[in-house]
PDB file of C-alpha atoms in Angstrom:
ATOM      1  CA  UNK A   1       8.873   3.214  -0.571  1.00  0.00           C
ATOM      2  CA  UNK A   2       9.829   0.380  -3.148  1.00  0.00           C
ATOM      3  CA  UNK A   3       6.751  -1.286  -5.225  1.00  0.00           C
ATOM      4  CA  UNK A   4       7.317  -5.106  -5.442  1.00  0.00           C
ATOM      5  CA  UNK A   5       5.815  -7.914  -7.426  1.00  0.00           C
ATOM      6  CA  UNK A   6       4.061 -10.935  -5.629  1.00  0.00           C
ATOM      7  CA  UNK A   7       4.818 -14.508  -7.928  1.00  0.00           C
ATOM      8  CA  UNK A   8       1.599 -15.474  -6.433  1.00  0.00           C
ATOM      9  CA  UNK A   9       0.455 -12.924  -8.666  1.00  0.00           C
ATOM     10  CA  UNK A  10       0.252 -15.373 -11.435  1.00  0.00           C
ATOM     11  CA  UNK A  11       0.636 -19.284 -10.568  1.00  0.00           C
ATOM     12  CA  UNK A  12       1.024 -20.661 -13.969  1.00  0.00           C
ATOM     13  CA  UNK A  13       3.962 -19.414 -14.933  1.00  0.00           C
ATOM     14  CA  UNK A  14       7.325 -20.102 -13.382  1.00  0.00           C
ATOM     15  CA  UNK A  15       8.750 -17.962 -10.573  1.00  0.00           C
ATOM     16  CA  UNK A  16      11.962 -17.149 -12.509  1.00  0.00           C
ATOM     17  CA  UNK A  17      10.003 -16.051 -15.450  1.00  0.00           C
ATOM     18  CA  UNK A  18       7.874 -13.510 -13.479  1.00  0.00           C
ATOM     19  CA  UNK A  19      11.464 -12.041 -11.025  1.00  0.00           C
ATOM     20  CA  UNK A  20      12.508 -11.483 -15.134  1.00  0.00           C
ATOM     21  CA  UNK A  21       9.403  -9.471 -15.846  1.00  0.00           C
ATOM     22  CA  UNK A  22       9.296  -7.728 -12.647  1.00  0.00           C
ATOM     23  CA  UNK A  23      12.680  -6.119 -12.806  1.00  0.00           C
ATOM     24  CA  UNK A  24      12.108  -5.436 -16.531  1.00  0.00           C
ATOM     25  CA  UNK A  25       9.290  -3.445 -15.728  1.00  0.00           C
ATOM     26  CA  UNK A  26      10.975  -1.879 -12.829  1.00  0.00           C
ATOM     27  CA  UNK A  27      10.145  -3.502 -10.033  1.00  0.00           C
ATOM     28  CA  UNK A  28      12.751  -3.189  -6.844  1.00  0.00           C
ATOM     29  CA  UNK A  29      11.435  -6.128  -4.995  1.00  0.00           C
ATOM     30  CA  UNK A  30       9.560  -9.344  -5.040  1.00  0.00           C
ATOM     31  CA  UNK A  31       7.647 -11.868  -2.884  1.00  0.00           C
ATOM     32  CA  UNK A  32       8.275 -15.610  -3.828  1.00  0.00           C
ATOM     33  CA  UNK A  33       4.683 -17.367  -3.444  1.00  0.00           C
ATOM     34  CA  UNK A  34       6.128 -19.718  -0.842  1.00  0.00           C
ATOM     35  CA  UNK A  35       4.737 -23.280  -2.580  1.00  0.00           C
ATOM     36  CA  UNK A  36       6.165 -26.025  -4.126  1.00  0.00           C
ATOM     37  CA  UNK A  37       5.079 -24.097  -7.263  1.00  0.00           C
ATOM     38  CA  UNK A  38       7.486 -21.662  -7.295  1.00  0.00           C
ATOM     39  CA  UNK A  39      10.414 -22.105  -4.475  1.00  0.00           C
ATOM     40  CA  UNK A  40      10.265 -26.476  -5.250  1.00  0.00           C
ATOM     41  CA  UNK A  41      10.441 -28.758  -2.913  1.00  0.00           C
ATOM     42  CA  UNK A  42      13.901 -28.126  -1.129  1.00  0.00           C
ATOM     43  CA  UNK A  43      17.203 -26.853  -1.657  1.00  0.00           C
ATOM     44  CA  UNK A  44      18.129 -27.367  -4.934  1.00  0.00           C
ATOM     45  CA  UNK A  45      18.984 -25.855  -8.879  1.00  0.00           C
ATOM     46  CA  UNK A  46      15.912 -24.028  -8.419  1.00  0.00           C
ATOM     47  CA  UNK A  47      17.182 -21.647  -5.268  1.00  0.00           C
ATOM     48  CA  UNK A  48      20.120 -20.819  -7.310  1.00  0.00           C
ATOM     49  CA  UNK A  49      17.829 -19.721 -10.516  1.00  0.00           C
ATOM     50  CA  UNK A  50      15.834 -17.781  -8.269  1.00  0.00           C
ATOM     51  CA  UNK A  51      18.812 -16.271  -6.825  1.00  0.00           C
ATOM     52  CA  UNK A  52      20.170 -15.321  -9.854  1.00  0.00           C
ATOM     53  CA  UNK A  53      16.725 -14.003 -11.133  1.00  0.00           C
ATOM     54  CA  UNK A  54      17.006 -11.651  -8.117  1.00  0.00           C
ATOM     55  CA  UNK A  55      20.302 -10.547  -8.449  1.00  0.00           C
ATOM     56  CA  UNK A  56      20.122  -6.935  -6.736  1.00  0.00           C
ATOM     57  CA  UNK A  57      16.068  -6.945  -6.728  1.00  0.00           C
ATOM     58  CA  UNK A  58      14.933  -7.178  -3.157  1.00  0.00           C
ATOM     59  CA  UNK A  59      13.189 -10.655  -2.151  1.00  0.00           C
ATOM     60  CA  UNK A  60      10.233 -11.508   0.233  1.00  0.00           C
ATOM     61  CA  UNK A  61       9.783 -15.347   1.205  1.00  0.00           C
ATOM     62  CA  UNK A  62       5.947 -15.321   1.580  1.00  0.00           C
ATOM     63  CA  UNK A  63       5.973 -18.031   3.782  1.00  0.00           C
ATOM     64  CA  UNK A  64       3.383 -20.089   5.017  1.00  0.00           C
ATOM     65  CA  UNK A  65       4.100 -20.660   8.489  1.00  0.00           C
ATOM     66  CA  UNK A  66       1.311 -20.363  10.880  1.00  0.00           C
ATOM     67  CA  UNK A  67       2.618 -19.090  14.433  1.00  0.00           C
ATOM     68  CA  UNK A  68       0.110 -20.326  17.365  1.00  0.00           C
ATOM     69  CA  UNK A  69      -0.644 -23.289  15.603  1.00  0.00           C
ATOM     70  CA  UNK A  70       0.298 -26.998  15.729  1.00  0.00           C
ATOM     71  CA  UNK A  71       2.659 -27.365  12.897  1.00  0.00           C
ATOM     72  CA  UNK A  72       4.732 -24.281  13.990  1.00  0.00           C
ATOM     73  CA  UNK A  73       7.024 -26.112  16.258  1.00  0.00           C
ATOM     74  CA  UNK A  74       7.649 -28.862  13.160  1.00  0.00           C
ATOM     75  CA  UNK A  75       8.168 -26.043  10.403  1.00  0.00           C
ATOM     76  CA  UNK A  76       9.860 -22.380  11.829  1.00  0.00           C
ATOM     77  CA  UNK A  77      13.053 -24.180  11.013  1.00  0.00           C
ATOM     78  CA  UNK A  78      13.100 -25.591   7.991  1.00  0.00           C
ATOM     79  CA  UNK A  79      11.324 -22.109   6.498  1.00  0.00           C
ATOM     80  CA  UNK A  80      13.508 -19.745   7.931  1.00  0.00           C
ATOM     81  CA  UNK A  81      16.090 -21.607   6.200  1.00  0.00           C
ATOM     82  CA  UNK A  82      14.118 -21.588   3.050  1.00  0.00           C
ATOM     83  CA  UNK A  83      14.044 -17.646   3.479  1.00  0.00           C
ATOM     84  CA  UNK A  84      18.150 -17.837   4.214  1.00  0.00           C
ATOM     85  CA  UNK A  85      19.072 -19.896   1.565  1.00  0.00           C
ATOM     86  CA  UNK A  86      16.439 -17.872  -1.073  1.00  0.00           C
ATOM     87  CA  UNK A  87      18.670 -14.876   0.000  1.00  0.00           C
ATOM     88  CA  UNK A  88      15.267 -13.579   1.590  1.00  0.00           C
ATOM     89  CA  UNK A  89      15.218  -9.814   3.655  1.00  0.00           C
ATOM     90  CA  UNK A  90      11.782 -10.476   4.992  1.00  0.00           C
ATOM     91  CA  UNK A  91       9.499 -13.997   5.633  1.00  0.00           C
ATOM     92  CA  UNK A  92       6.067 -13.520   5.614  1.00  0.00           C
ATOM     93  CA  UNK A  93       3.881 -15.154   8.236  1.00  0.00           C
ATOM     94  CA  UNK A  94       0.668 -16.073   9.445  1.00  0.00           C
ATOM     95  CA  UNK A  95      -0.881 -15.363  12.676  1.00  0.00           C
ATOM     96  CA  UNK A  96      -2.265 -18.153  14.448  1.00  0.00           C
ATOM     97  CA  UNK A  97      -5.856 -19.865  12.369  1.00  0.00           C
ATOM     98  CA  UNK A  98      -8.799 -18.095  14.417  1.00  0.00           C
ATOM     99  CA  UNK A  99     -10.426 -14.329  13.656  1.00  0.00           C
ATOM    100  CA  UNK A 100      -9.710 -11.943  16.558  1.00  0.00           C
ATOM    101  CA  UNK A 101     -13.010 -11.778  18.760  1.00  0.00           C
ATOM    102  CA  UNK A 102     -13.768 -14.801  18.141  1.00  0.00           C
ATOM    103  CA  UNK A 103     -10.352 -16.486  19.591  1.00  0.00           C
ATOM    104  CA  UNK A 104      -9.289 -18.285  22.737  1.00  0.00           C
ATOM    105  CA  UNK A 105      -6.649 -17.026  25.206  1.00  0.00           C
ATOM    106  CA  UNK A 106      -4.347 -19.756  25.102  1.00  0.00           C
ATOM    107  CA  UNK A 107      -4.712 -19.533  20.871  1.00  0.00           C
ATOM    108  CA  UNK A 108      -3.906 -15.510  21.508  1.00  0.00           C
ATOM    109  CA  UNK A 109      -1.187 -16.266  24.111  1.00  0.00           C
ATOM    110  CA  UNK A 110       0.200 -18.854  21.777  1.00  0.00           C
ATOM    111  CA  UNK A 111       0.494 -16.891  18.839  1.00  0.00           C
ATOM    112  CA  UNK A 112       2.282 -13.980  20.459  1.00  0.00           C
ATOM    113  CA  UNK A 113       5.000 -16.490  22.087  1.00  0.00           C
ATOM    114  CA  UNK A 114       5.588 -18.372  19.036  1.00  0.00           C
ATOM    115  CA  UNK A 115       5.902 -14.916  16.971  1.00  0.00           C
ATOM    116  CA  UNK A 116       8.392 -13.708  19.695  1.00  0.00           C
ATOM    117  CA  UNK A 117      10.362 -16.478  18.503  1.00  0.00           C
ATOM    118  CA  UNK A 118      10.263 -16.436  15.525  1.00  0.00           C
ATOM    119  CA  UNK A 119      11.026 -13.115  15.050  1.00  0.00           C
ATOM    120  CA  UNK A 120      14.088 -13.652  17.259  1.00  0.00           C
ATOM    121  CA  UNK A 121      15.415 -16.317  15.363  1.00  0.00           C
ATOM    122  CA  UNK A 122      15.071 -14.258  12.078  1.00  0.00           C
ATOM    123  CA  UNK A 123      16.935 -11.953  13.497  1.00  0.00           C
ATOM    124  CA  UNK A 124      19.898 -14.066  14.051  1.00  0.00           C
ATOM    125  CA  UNK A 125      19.847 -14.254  10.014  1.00  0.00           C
ATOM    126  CA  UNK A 126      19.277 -10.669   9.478  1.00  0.00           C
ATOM    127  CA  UNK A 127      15.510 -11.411   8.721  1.00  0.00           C
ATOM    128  CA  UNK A 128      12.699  -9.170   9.237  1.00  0.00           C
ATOM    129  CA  UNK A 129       9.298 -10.508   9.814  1.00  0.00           C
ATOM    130  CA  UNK A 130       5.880  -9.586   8.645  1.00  0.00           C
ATOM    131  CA  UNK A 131       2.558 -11.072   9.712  1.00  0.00           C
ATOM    132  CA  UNK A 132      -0.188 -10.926   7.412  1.00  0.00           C
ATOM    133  CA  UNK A 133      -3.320  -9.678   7.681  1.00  0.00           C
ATOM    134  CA  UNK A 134      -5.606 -12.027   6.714  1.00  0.00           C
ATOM    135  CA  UNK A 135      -9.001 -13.405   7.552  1.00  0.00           C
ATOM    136  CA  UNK A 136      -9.310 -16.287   9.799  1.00  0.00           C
ATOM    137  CA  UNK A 137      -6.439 -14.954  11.426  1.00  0.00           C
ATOM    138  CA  UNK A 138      -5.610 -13.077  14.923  1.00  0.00           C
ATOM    139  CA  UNK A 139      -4.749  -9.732  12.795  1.00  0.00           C
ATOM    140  CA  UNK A 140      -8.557  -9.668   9.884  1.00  0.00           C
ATOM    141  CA  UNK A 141      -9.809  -7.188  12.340  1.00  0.00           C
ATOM    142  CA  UNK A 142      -7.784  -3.616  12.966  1.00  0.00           C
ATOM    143  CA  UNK A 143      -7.678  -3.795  16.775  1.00  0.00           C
ATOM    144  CA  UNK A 144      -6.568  -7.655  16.793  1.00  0.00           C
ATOM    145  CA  UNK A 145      -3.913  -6.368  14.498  1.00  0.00           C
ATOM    146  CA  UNK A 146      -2.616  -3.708  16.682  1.00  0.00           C
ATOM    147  CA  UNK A 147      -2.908  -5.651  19.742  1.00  0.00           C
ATOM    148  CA  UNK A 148      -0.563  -8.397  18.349  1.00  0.00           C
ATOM    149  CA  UNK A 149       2.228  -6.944  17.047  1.00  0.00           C
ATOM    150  CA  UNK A 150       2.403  -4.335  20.374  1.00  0.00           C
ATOM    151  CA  UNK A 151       2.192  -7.577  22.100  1.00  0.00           C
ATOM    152  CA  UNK A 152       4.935  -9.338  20.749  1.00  0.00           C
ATOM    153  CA  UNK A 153       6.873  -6.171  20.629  1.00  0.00           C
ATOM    154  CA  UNK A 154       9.583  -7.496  18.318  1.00  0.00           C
ATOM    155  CA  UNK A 155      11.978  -4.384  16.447  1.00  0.00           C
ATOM    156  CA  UNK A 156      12.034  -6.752  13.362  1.00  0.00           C
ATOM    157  CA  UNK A 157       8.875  -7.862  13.622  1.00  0.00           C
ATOM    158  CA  UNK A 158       5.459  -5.787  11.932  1.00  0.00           C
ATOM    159  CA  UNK A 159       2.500  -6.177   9.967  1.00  0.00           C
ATOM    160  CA  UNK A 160       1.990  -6.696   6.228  1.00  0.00           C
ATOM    161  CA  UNK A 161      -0.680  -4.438   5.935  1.00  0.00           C
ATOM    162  CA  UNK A 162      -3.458  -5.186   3.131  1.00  0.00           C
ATOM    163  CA  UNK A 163      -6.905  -3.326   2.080  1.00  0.00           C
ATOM    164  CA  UNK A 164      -9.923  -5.900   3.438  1.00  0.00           C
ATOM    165  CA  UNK A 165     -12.707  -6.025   0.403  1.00  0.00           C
ATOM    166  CA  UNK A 166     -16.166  -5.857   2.970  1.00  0.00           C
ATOM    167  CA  UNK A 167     -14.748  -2.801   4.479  1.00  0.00           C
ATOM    168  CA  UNK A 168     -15.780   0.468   2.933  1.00  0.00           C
ATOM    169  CA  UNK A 169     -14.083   3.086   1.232  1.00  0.00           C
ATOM    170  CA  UNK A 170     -13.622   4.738   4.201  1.00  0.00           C
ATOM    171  CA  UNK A 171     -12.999   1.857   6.326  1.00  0.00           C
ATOM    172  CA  UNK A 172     -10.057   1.235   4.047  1.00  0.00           C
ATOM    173  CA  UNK A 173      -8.291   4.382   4.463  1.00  0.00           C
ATOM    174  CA  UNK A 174      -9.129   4.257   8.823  1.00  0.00           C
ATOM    175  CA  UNK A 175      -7.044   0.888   8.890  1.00  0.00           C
ATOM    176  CA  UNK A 176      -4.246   2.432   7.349  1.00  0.00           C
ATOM    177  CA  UNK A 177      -4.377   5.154   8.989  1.00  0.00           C
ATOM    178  CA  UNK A 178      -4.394   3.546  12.117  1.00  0.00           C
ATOM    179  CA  UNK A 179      -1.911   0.673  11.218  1.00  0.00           C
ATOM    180  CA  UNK A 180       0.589   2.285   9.474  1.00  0.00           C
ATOM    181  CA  UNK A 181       2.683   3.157  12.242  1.00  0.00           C
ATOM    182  CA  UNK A 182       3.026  -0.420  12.911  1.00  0.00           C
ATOM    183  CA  UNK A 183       3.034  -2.218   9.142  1.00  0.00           C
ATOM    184  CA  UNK A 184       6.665  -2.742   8.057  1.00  0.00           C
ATOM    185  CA  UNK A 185       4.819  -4.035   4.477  1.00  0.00           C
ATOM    186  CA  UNK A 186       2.251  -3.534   2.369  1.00  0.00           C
ATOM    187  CA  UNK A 187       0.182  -5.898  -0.206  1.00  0.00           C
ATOM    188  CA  UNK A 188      -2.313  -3.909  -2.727  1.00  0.00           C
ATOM    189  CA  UNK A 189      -4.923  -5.435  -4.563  1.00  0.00           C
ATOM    190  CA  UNK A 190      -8.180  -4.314  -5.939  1.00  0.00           C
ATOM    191  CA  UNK A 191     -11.504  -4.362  -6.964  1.00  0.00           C
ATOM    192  CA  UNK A 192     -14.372  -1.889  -8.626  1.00  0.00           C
ATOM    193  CA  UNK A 193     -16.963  -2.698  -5.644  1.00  0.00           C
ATOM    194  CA  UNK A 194     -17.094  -3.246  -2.238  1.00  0.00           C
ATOM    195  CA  UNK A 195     -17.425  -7.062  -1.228  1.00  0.00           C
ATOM    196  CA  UNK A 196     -20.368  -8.098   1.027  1.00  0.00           C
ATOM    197  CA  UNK A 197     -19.558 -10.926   3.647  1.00  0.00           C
ATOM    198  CA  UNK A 198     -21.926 -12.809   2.070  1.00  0.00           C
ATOM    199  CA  UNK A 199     -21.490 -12.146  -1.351  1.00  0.00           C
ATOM    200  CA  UNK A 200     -19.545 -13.149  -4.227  1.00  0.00           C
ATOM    201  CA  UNK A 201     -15.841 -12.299  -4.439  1.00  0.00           C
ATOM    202  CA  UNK A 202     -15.232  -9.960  -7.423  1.00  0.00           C
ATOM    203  CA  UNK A 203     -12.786 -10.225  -9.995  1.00  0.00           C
ATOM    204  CA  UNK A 204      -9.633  -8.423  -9.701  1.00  0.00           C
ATOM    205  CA  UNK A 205      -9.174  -4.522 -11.286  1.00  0.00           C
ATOM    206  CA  UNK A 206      -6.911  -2.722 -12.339  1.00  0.00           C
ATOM    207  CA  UNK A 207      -5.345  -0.544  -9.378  1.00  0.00           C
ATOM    208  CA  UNK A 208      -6.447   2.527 -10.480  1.00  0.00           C
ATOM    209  CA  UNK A 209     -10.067   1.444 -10.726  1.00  0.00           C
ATOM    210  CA  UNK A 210      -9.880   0.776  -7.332  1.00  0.00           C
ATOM    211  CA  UNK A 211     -13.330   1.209  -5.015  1.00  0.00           C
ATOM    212  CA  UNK A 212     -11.347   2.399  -2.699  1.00  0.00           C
ATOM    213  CA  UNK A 213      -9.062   5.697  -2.887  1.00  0.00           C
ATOM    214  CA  UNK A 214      -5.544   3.907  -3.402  1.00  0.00           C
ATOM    215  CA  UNK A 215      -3.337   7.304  -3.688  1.00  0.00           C
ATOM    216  CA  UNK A 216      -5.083   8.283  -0.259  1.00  0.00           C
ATOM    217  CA  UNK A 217      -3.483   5.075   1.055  1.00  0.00           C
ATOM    218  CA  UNK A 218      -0.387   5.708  -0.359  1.00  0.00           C
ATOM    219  CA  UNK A 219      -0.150   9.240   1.104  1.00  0.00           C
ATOM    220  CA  UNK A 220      -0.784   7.366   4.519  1.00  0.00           C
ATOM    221  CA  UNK A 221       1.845   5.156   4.314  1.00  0.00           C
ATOM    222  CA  UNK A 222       4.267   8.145   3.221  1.00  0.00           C
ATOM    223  CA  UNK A 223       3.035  10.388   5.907  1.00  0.00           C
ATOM    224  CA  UNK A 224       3.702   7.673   8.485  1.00  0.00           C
ATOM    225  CA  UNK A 225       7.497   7.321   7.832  1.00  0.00           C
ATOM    226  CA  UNK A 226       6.999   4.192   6.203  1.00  0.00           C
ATOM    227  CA  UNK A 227       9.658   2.993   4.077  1.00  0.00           C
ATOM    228  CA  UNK A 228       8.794  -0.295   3.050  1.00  0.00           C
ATOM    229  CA  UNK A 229       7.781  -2.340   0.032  1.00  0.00           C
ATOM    230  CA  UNK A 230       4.715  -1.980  -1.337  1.00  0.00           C
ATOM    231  CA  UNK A 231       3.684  -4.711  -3.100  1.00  0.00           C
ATOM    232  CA  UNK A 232       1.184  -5.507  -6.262  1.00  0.00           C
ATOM    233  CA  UNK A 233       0.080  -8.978  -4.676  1.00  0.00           C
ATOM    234  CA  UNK A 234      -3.290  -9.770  -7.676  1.00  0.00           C
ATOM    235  CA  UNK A 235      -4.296  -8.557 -10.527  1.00  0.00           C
ATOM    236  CA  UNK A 236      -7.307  -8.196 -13.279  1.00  0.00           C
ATOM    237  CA  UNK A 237      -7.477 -10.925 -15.360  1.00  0.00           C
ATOM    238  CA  UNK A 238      -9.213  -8.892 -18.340  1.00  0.00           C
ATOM    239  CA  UNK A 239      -5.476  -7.946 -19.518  1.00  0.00           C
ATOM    240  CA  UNK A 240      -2.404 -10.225 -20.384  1.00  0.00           C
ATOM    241  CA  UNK A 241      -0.632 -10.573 -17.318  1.00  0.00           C
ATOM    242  CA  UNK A 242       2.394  -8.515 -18.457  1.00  0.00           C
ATOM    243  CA  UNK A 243       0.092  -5.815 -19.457  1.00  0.00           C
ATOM    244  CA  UNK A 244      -1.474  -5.988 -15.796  1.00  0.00           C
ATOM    245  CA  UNK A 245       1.086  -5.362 -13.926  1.00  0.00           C
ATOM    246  CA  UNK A 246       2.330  -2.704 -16.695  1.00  0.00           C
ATOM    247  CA  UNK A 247      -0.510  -0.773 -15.706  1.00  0.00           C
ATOM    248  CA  UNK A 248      -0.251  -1.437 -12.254  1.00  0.00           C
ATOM    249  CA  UNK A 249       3.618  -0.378 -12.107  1.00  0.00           C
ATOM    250  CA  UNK A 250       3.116   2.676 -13.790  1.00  0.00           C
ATOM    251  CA  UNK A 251      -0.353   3.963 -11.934  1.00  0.00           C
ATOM    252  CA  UNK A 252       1.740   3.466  -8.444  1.00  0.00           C
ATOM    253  CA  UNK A 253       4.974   4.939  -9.444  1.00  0.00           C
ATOM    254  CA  UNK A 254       3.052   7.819 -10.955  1.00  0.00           C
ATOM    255  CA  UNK A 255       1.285   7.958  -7.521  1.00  0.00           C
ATOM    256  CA  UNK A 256       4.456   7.715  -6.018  1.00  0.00           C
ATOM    257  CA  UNK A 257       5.592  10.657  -7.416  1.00  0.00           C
ATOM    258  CA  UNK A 258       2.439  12.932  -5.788  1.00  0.00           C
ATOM    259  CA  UNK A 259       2.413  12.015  -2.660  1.00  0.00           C
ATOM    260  CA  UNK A 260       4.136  13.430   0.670  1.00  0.00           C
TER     261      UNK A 260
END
C-alpha cells in the first residue's frame, strides 16, 4: 500500500505547493482536487508545473465526472484528457446523483452503462478508474456499492473506498471488510465522534484520534490483497496544515508497519 495526499486537502493554497509538501514528507502519491482551483481551466503552464511537481510521485485526477447523469455524455472526454495530459494513473468518478434505495432503474441502468464506458475508454490510456463512495450517490450505502461495480464488471474499474461518519465504529470496519475485495482506492478521514444524520458535521481530527479503529481498517485492506493508495483526503484544522498531515503521515506509516 502507498499513502497519498489529496490537494483538496487544503484549497487555499496552490496545488504545486502542496505535491512539494507531500513528497517532502514522504508521500508516494497524490490526488489533484479536480477544480479550476488547482488543475486551471485547460491545458496550459499549469499542467506542466503540476507535472513537474509530480515528477516520480504517483498522481490521481479526482475528477468530477458524474456517470448516469446528463452532463456525462458532454464531459467523459474532455476529463479523461485532463487525467492524460496531468500524467494521471487513476480518474476518480462519481456514480450517478441519487442514494441507492432510493434510485430509479433507468438512473441504475444508466450509471452502470456509462461507467462501462468510461472505464473502457480509460483503458485505452492506461487509466484505471475509481468511483467514489459518496452520499447522494448509487455507491453511500455498502450493498449499492457492491452491486455496481460487480455490475459493470470492468478489470480497471473499482471503488474508492471511504469511512461514512453516521455509521458506527463497527459499521466502519463491516464496510471494509466487505468492500475491500472490490476497492482499488482508499480515502481516510476522521473525526472524534460518530455523526448523526441529523446532526452537525464535526470538525476534522487527527487520524489517530479517530472514533473509529483506523489500524483495524488498515489491517483489512492488507489482509484483502489490496495494494492500492491510501489516501489522507481532510484534515484537523486545530494544527498548521503542514503539521496535519505530519502527523497524519507518520501515524499511518507507523501503522503500516504493524499490520499483515
Amino acid at each position: 500500500m502507498q499513502l497519498g495526499l489529496c490537494t483538496i486537502s487544503n484549497k487555499e493554497w496552490d496545488s504545486t505547493r502542496i505535491i512539494r509538501l507531500a513528497s517532502d514528507l514522504g508521500f508516494e502519491t497524490v490526488e489533484i482536487w479536480g477544480t479550476e482551483a488547482h488543475v486551471g481551466d485547460g491545458p496550459s503552464e499549469r499542467y506542466e508545473e503540476i507535472r513537474h511537481a509530480i515528477r516520480s510521485m504517483g498522481l490521481t485526477y479526482g475528477s468530477y465526472l458524474r456517470p448516469g447523469t446528463d452532463s456525462y455524455d458532454d464531459e467523459w472526454k474532455s476529463e479523461l484528457q485532463i487525467a492524460d495530459q496531468l500524467g494521471a494513473d487513476i480518474i476518480r468518478v462519481w456514480p450517478g446523483e441519487q442514494n441507492y434505495g432510493e434510485h430509479t432503474r433507468d438512473h441504475w441502468e444508466r450509471t452502470v452503462d456509462d461507467l462501462q464506458h468510461v472505464a473502457r475508454r480509460a483503458a485505452d490510456r492506461n487509466l484505471t478508474v475509481t468511483v467514489e463512495k459518496h452520499g447522494g450517490t448509487l455507491t453511500y450505502r455498502d450493498e449499492g456499492a457492491k452491486k455496481l461495480i460487480e455490475a459493470v464488471d470492468e478489470h480497471n474499474c473499482g471503488l474508492n473506498w471511504q469511512p461514512i461518519f453516521h455509521d458506527t465504529a463497527a459499521e466502519v470496519l463491516e464496510s471494509a471488510e466487505w468492500l475491500a475485495p472490490l476497492t482499488n482506492n482508499v480515502h481516510l478521514q476522521a473525526v472524534i465522534e460518530r455523526e448523526h444524520p441529523d446532526g452537525e458535521k464535526r470538525n476534522r481530527c487527527l487520524l489517530r484520534d479517530a472514533y473509529f479503529d483506523v489500524e483495524a481498517v488498515l489491517d483489512v485492506f492488507d489482509s484483502s490483497g489490496f495494494d492500492g493508495v491510501i489516501g489522507v483526503e481532510f484534515v484537523t484544522p486545530s494544527l498548521s496544515y503542514r503539521e496535519a498531515i505530519a502527523n497524519d503521515y507518520d501515524y499511518l506509516q507507523q501503522a503500516l508497519n504493524t499490520v499483515g
